[in-house]
XYZ file of N, CA and C in Angstrom:
657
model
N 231.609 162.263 -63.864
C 231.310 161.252 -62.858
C 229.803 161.110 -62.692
N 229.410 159.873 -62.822
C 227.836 159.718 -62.797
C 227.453 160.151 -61.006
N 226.697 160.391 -60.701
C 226.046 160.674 -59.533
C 224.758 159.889 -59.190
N 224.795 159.204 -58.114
C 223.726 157.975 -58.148
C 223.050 158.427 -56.364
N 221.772 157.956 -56.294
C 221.179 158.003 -54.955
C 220.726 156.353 -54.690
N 220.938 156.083 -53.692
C 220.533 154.818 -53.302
C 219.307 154.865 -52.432
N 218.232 154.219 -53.158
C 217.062 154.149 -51.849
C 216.466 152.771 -51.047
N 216.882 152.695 -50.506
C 216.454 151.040 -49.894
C 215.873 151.296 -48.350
N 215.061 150.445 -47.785
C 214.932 150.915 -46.327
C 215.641 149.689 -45.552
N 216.758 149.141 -46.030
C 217.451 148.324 -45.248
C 218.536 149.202 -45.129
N 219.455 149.724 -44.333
C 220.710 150.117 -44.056
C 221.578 149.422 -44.671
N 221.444 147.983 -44.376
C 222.980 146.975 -45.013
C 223.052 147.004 -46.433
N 221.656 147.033 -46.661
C 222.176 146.862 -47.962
C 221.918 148.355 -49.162
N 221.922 149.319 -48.389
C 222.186 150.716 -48.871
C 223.676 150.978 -48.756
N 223.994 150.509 -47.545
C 225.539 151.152 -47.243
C 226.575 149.975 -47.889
N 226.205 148.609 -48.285
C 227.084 148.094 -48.725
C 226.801 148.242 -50.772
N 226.031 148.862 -51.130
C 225.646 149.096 -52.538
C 226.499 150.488 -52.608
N 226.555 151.148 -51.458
C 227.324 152.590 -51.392
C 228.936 152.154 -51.761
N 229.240 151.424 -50.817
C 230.719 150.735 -50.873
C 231.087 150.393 -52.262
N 230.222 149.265 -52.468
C 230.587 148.726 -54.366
C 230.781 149.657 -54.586
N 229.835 150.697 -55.042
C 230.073 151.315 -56.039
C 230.948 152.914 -56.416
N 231.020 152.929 -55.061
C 231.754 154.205 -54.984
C 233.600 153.379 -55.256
N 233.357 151.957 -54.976
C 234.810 151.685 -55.495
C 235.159 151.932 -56.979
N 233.795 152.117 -58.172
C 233.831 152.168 -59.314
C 234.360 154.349 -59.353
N 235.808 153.901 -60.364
C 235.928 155.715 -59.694
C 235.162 156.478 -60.858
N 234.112 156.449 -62.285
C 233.175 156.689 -62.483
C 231.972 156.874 -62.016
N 231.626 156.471 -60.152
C 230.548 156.549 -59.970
C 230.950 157.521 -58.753
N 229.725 158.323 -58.591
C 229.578 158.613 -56.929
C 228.414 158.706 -56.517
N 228.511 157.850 -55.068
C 227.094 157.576 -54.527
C 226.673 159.240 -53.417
N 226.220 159.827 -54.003
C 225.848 161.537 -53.247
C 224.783 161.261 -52.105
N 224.234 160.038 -52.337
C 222.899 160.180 -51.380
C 222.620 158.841 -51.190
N 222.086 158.727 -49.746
C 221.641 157.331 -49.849
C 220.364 157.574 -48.397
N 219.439 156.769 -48.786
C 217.860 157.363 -48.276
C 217.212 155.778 -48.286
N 215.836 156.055 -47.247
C 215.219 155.028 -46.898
C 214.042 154.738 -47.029
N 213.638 155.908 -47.475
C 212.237 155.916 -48.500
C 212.121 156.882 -49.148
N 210.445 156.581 -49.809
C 210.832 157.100 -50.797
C 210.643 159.151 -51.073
N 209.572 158.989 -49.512
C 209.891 160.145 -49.472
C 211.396 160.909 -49.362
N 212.095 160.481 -48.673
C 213.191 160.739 -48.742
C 213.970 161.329 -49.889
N 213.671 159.939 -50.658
C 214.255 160.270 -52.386
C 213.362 161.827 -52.764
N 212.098 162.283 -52.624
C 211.748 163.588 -53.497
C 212.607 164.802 -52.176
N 212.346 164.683 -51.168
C 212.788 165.911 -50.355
C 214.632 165.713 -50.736
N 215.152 164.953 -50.773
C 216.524 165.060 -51.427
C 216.864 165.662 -52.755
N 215.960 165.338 -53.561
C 216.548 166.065 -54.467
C 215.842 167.645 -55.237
N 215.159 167.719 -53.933
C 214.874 169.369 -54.004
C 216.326 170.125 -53.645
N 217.457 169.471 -53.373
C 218.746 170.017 -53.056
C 219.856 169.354 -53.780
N 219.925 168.142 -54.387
C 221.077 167.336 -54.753
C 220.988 166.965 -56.340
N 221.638 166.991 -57.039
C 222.165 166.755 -58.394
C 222.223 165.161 -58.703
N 221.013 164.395 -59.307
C 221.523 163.178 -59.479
C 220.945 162.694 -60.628
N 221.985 161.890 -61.318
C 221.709 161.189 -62.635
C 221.010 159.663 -62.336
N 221.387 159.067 -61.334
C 220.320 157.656 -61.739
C 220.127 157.526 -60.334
N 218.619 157.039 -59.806
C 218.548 156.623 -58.918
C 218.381 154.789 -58.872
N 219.121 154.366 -57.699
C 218.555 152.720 -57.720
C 217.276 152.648 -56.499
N 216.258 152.025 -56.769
C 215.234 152.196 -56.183
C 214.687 150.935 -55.533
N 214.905 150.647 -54.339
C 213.695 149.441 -53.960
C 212.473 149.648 -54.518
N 211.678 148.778 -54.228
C 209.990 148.956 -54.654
C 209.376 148.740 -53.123
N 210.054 148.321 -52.318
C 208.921 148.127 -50.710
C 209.790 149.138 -49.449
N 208.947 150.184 -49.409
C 209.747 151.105 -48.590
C 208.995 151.913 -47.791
N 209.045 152.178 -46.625
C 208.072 152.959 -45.940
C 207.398 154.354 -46.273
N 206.316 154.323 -46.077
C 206.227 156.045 -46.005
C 205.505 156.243 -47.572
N 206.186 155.760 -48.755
C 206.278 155.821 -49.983
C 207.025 154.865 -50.909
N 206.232 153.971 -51.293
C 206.548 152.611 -52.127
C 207.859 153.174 -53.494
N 208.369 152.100 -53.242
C 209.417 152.671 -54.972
C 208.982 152.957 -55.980
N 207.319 152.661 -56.497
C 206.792 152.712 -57.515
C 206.224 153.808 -57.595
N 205.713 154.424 -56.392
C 205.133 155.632 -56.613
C 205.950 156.730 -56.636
N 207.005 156.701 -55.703
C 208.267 157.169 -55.987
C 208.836 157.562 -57.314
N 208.967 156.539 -58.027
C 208.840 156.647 -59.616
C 208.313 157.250 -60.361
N 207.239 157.425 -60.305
C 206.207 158.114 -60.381
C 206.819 159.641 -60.311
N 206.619 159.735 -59.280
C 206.620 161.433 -58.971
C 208.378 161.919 -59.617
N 209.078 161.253 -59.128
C 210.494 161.747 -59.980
C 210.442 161.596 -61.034
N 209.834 160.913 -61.766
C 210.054 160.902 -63.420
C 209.015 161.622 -64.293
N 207.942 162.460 -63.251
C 207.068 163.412 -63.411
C 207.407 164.698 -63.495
N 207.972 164.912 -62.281
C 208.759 166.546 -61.970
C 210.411 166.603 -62.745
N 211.312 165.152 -63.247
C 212.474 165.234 -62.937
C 213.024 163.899 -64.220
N 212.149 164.613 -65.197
C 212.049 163.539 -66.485
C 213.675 163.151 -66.475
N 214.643 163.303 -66.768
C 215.888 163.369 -66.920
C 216.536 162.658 -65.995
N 216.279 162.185 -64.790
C 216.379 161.359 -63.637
C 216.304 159.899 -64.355
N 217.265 158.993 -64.523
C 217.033 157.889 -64.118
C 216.659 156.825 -63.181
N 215.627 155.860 -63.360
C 215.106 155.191 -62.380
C 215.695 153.456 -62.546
N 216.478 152.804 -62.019
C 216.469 151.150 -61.756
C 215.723 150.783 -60.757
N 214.888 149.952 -60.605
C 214.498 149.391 -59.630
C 215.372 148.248 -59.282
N 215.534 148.080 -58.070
C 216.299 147.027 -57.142
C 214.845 146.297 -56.703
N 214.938 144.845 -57.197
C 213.841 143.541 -56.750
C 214.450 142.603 -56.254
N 213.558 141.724 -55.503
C 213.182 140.742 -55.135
C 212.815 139.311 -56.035
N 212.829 138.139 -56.480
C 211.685 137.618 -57.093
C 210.371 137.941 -57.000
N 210.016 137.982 -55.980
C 208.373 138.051 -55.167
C 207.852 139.408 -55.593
N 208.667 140.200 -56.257
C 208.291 141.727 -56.353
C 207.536 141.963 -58.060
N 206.867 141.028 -59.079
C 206.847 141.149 -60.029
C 205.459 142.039 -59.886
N 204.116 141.960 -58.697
C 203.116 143.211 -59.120
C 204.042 144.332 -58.807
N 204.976 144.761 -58.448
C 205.005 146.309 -58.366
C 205.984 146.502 -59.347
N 206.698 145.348 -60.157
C 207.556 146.050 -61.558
C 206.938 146.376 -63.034
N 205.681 145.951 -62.669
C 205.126 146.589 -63.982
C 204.350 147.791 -63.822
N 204.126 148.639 -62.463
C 203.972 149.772 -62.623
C 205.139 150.720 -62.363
N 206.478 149.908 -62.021
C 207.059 150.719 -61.718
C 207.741 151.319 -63.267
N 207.322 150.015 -64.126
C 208.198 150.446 -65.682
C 207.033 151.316 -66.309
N 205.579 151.155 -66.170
C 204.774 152.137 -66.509
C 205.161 153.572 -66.357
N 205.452 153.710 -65.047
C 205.886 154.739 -64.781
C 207.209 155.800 -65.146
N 207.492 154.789 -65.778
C 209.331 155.315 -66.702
C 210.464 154.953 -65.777
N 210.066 153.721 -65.222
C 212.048 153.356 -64.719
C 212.207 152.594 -65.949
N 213.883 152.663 -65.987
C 214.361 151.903 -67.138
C 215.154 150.936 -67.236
N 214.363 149.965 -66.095
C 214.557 148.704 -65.494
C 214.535 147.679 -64.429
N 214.883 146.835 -64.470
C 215.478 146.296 -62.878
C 216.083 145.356 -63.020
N 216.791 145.394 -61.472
C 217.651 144.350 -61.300
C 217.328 143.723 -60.083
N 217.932 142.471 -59.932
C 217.647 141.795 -58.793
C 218.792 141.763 -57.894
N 218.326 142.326 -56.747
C 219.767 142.802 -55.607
C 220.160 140.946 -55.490
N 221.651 142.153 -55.136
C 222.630 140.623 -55.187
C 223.495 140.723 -55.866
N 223.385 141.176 -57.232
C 223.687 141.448 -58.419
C 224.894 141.765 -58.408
N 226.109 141.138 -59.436
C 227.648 141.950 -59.218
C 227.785 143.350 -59.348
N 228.843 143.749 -59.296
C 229.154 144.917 -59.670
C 229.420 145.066 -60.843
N 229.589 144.099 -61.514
C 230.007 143.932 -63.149
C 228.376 144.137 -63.554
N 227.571 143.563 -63.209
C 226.008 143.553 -63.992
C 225.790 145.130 -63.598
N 225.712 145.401 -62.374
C 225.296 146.696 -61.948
C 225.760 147.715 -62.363
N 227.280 147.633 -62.692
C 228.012 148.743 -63.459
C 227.552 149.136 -65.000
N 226.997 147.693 -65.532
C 227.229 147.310 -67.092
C 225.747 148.331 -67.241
N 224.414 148.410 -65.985
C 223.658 148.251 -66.042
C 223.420 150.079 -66.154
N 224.140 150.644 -65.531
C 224.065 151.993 -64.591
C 224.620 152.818 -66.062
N 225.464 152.307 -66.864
C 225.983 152.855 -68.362
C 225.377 152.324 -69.196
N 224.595 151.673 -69.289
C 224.023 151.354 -70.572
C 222.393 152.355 -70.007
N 221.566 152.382 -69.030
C 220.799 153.245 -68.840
C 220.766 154.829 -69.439
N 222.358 155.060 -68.717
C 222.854 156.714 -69.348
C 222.827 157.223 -70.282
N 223.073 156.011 -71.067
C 222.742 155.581 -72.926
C 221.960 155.953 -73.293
N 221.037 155.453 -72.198
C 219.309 155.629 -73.015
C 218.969 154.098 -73.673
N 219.515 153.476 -72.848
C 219.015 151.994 -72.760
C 218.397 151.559 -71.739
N 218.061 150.172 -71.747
C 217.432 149.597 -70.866
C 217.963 148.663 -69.922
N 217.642 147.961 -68.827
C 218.596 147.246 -67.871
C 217.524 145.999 -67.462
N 217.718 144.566 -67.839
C 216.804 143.895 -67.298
C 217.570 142.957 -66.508
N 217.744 141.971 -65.162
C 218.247 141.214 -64.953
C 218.059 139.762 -65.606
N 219.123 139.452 -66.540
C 218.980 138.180 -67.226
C 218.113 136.672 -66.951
N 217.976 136.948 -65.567
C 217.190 135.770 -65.000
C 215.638 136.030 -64.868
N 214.852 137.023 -65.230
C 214.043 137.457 -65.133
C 213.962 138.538 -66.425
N 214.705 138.501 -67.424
C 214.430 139.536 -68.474
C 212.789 138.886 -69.004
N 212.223 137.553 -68.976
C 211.403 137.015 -70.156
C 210.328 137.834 -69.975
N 210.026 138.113 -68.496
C 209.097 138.536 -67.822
C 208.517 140.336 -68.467
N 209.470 140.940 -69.071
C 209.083 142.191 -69.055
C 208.555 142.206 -70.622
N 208.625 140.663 -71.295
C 207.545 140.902 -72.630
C 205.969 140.547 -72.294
N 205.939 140.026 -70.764
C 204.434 139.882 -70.545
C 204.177 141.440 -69.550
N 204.999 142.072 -68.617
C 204.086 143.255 -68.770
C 204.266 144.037 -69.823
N 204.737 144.733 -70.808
C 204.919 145.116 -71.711
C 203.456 144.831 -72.772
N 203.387 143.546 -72.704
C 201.898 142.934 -72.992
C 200.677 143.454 -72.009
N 200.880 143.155 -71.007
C 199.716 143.484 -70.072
C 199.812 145.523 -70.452
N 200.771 146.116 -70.190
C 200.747 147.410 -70.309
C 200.148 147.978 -71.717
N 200.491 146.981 -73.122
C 199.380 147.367 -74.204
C 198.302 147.392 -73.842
N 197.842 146.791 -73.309
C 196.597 146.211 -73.424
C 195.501 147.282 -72.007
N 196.607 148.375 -71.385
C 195.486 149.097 -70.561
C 195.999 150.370 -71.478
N 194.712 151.085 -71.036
C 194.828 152.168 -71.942
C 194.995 153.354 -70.678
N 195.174 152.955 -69.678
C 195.213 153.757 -68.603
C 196.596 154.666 -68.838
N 197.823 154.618 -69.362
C 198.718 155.692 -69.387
C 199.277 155.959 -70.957
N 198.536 155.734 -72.151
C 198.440 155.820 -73.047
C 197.848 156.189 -74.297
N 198.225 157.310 -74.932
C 197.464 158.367 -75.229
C 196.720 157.783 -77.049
N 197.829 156.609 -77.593
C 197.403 156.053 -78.839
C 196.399 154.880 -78.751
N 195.613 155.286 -79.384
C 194.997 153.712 -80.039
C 195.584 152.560 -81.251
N 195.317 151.415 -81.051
C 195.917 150.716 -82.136
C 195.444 150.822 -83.722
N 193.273 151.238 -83.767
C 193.777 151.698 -84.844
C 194.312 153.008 -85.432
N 195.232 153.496 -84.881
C 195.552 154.589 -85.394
C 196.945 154.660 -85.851
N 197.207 153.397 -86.188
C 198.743 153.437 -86.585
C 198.866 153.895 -88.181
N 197.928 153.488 -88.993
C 198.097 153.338 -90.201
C 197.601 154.702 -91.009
N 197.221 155.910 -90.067
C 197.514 157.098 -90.175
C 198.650 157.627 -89.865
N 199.770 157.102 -88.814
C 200.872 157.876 -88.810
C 202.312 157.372 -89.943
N 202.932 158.163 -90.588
C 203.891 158.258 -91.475
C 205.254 158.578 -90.894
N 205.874 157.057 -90.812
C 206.875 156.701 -90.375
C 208.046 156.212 -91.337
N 209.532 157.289 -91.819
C 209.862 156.509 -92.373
C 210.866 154.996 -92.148
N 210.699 154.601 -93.128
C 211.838 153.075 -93.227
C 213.364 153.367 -92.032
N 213.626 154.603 -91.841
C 215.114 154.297 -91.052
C 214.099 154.822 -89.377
N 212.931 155.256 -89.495
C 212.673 155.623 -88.166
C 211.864 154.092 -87.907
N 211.469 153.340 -88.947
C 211.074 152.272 -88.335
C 211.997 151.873 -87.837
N 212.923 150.943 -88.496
C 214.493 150.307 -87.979
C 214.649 150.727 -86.648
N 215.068 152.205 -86.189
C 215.205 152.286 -84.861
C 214.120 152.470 -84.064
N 212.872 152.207 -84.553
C 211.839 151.720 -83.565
C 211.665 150.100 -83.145
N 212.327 149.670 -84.226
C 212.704 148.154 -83.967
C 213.692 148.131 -83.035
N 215.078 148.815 -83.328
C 215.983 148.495 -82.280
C 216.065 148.325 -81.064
N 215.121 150.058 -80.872
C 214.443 150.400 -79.472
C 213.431 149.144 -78.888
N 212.946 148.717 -79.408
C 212.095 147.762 -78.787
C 212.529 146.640 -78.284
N 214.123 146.356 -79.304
C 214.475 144.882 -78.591
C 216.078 145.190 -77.793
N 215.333 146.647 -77.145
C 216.181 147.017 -75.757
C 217.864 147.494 -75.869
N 218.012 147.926 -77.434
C 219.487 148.642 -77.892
C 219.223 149.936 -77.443
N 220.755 150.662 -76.955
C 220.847 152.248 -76.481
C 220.910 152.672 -77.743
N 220.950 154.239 -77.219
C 221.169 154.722 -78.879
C 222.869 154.940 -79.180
N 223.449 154.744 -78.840
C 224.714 154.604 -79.003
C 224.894 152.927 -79.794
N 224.478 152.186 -79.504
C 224.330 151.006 -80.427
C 223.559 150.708 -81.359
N 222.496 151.487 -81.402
C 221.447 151.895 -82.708
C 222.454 152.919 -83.566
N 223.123 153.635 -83.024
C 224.213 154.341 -84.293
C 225.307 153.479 -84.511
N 225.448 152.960 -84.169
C 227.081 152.268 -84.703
C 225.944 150.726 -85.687
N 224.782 150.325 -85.658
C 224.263 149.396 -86.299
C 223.879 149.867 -87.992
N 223.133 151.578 -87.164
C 222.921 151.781 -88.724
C 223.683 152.993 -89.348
N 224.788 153.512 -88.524
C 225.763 153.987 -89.430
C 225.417 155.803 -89.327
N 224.466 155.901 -88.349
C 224.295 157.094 -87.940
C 225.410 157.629 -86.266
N 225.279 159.036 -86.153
C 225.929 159.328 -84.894
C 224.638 159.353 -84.000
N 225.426 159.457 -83.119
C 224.594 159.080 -81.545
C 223.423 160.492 -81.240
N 224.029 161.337 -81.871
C 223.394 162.757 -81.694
C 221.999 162.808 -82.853
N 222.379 161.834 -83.857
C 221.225 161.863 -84.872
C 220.190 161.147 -84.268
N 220.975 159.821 -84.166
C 219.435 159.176 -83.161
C 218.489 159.493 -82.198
N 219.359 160.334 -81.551
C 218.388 161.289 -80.628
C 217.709 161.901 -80.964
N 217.616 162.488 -82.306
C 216.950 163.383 -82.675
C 215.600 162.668 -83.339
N 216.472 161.494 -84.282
C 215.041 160.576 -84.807
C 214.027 160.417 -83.490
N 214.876 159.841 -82.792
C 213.633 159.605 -81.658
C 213.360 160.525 -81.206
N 213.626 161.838 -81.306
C 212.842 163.004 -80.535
C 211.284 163.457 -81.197
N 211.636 163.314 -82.947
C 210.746 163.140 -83.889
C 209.685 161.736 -83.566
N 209.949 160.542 -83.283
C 209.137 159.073 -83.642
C 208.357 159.689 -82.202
N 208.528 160.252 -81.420
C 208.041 160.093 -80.104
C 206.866 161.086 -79.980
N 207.440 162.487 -81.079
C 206.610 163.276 -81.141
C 205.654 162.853 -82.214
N 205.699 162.221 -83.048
C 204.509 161.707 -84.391
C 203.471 160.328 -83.189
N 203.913 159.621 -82.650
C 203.592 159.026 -82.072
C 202.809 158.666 -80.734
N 202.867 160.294 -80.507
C 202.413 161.051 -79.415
C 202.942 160.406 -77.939
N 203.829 159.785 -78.008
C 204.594 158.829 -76.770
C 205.434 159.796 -75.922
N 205.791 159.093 -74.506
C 205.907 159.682 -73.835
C 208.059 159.294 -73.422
N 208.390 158.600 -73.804
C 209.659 157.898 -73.481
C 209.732 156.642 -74.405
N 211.142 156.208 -74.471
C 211.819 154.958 -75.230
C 210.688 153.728 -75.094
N 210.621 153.867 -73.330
C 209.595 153.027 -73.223
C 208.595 152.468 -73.169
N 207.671 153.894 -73.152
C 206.346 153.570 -74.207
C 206.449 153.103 -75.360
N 208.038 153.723 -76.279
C 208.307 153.363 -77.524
C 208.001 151.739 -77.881
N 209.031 151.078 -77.223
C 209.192 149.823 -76.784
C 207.935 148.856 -76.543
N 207.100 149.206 -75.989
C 205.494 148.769 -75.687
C 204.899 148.966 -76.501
N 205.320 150.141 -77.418
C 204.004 150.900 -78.701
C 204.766 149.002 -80.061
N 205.942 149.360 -79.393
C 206.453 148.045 -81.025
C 206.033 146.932 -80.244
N 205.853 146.267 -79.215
C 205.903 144.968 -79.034
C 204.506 144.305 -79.131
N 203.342 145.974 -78.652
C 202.336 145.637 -78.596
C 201.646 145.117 -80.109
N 202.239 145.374 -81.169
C 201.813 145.296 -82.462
C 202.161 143.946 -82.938
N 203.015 143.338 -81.851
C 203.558 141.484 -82.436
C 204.683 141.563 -82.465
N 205.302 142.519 -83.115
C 206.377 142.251 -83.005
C 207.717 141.517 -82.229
N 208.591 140.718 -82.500
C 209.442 140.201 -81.564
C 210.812 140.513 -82.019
């Protein structure tokens, strides 16, 4: 059973995101909090696989929030829950290693689809706003502020032909469970390629991965 924390500083719409989803009997909602401090002093005690995260919350913004759990608590999943109006704080919040967002409102069918394909080790964008995360993705090449490669330094690292492929895949937002069934590997191998591309590459997550391919042109 996945284990999820909800952080929002609205009540209604913490306790009715609790409801959805605890109707899903794969999920259970263990925690539900109103900032973001909240979210780190919680899980100095509680067991959780994905958190859904506002980005505007008292005390401690969702982004920085992000931040610090995916610092101390790499293994933690992060979604951010947006707004339209919220696009400066989703590109630090994906800097920071969430592995996505969605825009509240959202069914339970998107949110469900969204919460398992993360677990994956995929990515989650809301369709109405996916275009948006190839311009920070762009803007995020282009600072060198959380990034340890330079561009020219690609043509020193030795990458082969099937770790390119799933550096391609990875970039245009496949889990690795669908990167193995494409190229005919198991799910356990891919993990491992990418445990390797990440370490030659000196990267920090899928999603630096993802930024390291897009920043090069690729589409």
């Amino acid at each position: 059973m996945v284990k999820i924390m909800i952080a929002d500083d609205q009540q209604l719409i913490r306790e009715s995101l609790k409801i959805i989803l605890n109707s899903d009997p794969s999920f259970e909602v263990v925690k539900v909090v109103g900032s973001g401090q909240e979210v780190v002093d919680a899980l100095e005690t509680e067991s959780i696989d994905i958190i859904l995260m506002d980005v505007r919350m008292p005390s401690m913004s969702g982004v920085e929030c992000t931040r610090l759990v995916k610092k101390k608590y790499p293994n933690i999943k992060v979604i951010i829950l947006t707004t339209f109006d919220d696009d400066e704080y989703i590109y630090d919040a994906l800097k920071y290693g969430a592995s996505g967002y969605l825009l509240k409102g959202c069914s339970l069918e998107e949110l469900s689809s969204a919460i398992h394909n993360v677990l994956a080790g995929g990515a989650c964008f809301n369709p109405n706003v996916a275009g948006k995360v190839t311009q920070f993705f762009s803007q995020m090449a282009n600072s060198n502020e959380e990034f340890n490669f330079e561009h020219g330094e690609d043509e020193h690292i030795d990458l082969s032909d099937t770790e390119c492929k799933i550096i391609a895949q990875i970039g245009h937002g496949y889990s690795n469970k669908e990167i193995a069934q494409k190229l005919g590997f198991s799910e356990g191998t891919i993990r491992n390629y990418l445990s390797v591309i990440l370490d030659k590459l000196d990267l920090r997550d899928r999603t630096q991965l993802a930024i390291w391919y897009l920043s090069r042109g690729n589409k």
